[in-house]
mmCIF file with all atom_site columns, C-alpha atoms in Angstrom:
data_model
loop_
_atom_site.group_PDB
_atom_site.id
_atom_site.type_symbol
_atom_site.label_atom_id
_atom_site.label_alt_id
_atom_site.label_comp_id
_atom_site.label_asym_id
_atom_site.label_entity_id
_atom_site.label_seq_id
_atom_site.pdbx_PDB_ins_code
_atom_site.Cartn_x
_atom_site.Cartn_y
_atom_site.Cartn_z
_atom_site.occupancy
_atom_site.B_iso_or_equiv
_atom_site.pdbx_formal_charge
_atom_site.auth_seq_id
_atom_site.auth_comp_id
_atom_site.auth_asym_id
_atom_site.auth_atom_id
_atom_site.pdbx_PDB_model_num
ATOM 1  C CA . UNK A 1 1  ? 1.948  -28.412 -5.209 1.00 86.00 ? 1  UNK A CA 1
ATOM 2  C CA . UNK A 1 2  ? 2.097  -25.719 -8.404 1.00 91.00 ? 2  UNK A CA 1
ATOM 3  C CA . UNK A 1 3  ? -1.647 -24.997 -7.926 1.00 92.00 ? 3  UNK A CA 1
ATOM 4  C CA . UNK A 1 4  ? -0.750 -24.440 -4.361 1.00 94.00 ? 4  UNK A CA 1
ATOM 5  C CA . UNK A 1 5  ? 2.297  -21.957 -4.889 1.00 95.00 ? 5  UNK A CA 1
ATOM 6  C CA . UNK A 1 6  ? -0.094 -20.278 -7.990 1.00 95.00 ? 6  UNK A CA 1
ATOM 7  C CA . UNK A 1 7  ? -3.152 -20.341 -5.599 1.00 95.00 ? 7  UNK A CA 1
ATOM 8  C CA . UNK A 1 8  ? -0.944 -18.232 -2.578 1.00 95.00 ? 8  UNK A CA 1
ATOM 9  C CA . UNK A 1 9  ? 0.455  -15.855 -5.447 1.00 96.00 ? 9  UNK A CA 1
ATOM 10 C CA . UNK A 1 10 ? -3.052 -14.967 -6.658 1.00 96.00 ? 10 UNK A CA 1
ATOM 11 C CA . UNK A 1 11 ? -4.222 -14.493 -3.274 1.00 97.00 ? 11 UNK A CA 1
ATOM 12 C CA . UNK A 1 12 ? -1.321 -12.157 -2.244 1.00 97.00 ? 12 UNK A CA 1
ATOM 13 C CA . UNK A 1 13 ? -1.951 -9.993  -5.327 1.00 95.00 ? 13 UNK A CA 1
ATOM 14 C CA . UNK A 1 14 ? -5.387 -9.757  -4.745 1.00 96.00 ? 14 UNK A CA 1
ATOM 15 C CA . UNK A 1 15 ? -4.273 -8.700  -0.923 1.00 94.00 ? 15 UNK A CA 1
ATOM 16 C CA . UNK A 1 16 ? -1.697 -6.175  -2.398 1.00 91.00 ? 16 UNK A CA 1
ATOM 17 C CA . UNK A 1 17 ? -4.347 -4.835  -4.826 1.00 91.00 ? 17 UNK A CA 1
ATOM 18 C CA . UNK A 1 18 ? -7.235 -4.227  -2.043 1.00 88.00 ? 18 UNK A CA 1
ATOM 19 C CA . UNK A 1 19 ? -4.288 -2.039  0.459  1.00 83.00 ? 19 UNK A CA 1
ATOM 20 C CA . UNK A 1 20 ? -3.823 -0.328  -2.375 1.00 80.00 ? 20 UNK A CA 1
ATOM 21 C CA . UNK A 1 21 ? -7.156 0.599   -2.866 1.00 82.00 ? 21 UNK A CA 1
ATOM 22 C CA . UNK A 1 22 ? -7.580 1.063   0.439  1.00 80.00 ? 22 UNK A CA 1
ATOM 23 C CA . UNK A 1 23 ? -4.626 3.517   1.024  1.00 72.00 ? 23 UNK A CA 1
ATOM 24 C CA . UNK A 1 24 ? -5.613 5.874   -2.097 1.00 72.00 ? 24 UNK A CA 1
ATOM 25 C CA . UNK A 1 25 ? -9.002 6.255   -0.880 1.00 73.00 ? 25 UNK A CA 1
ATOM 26 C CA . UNK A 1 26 ? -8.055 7.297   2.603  1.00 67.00 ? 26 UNK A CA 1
ATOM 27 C CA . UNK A 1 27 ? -5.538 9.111   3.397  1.00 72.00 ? 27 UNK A CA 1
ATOM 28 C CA . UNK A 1 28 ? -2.924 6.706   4.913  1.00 72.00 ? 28 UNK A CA 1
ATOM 29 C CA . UNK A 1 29 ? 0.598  8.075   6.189  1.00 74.00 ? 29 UNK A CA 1
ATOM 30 C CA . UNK A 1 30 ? 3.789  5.819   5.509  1.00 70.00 ? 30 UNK A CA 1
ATOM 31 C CA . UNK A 1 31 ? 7.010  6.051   6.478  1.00 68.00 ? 31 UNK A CA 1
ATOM 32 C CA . UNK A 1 32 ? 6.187  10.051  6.754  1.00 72.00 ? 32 UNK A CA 1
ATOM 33 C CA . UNK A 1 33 ? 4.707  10.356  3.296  1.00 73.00 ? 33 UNK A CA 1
ATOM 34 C CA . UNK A 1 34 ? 1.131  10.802  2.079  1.00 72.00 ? 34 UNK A CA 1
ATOM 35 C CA . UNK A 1 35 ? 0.791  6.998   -0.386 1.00 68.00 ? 35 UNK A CA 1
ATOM 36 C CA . UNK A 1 36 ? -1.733 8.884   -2.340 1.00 68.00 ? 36 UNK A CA 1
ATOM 37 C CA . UNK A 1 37 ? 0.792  11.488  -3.553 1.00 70.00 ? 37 UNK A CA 1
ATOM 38 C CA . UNK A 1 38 ? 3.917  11.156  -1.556 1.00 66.00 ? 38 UNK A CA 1
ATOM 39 C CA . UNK A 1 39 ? 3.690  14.408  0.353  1.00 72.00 ? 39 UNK A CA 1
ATOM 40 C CA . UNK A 1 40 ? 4.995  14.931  3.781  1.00 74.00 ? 40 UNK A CA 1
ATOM 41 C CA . UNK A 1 41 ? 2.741  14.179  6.443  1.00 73.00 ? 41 UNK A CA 1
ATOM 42 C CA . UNK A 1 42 ? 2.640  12.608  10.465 1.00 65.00 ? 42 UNK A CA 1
ATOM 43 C CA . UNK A 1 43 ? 5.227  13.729  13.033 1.00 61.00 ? 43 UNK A CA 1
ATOM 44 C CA . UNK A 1 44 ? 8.043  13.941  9.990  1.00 50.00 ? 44 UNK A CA 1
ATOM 45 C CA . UNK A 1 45 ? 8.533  17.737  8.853  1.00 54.00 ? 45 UNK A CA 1
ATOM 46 C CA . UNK A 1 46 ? 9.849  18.805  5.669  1.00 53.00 ? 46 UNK A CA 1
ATOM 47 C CA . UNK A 1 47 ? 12.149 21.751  6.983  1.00 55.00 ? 47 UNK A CA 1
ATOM 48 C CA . UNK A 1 48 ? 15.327 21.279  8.796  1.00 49.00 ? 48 UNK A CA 1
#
């Protein structure tokens, strides 16, 4: 059952690793900030 738990940790960490990859190579807007360098982006603006 260890091997399992271990097995599913490694797997989510490799799964974590690749949309990380993923999201600094392209530019992918979260929450209404830029992941690759956290700068305002989408429908969100930065004045009010």
């Amino acid at each position: 059952m260890t091997k399992n738990i271990v097995a599913g940790l490694v797997l989510l960490g490799f799964m974590t690793i690749g949309v990380l990859a993923f999201a600094q190579k392209h530019d992918v807007c979260l929450h209404g900030r830029l992941v690759k360098n956290f700068k305002p982006c989408g429908s969100v603006s930065a004045s009010t």
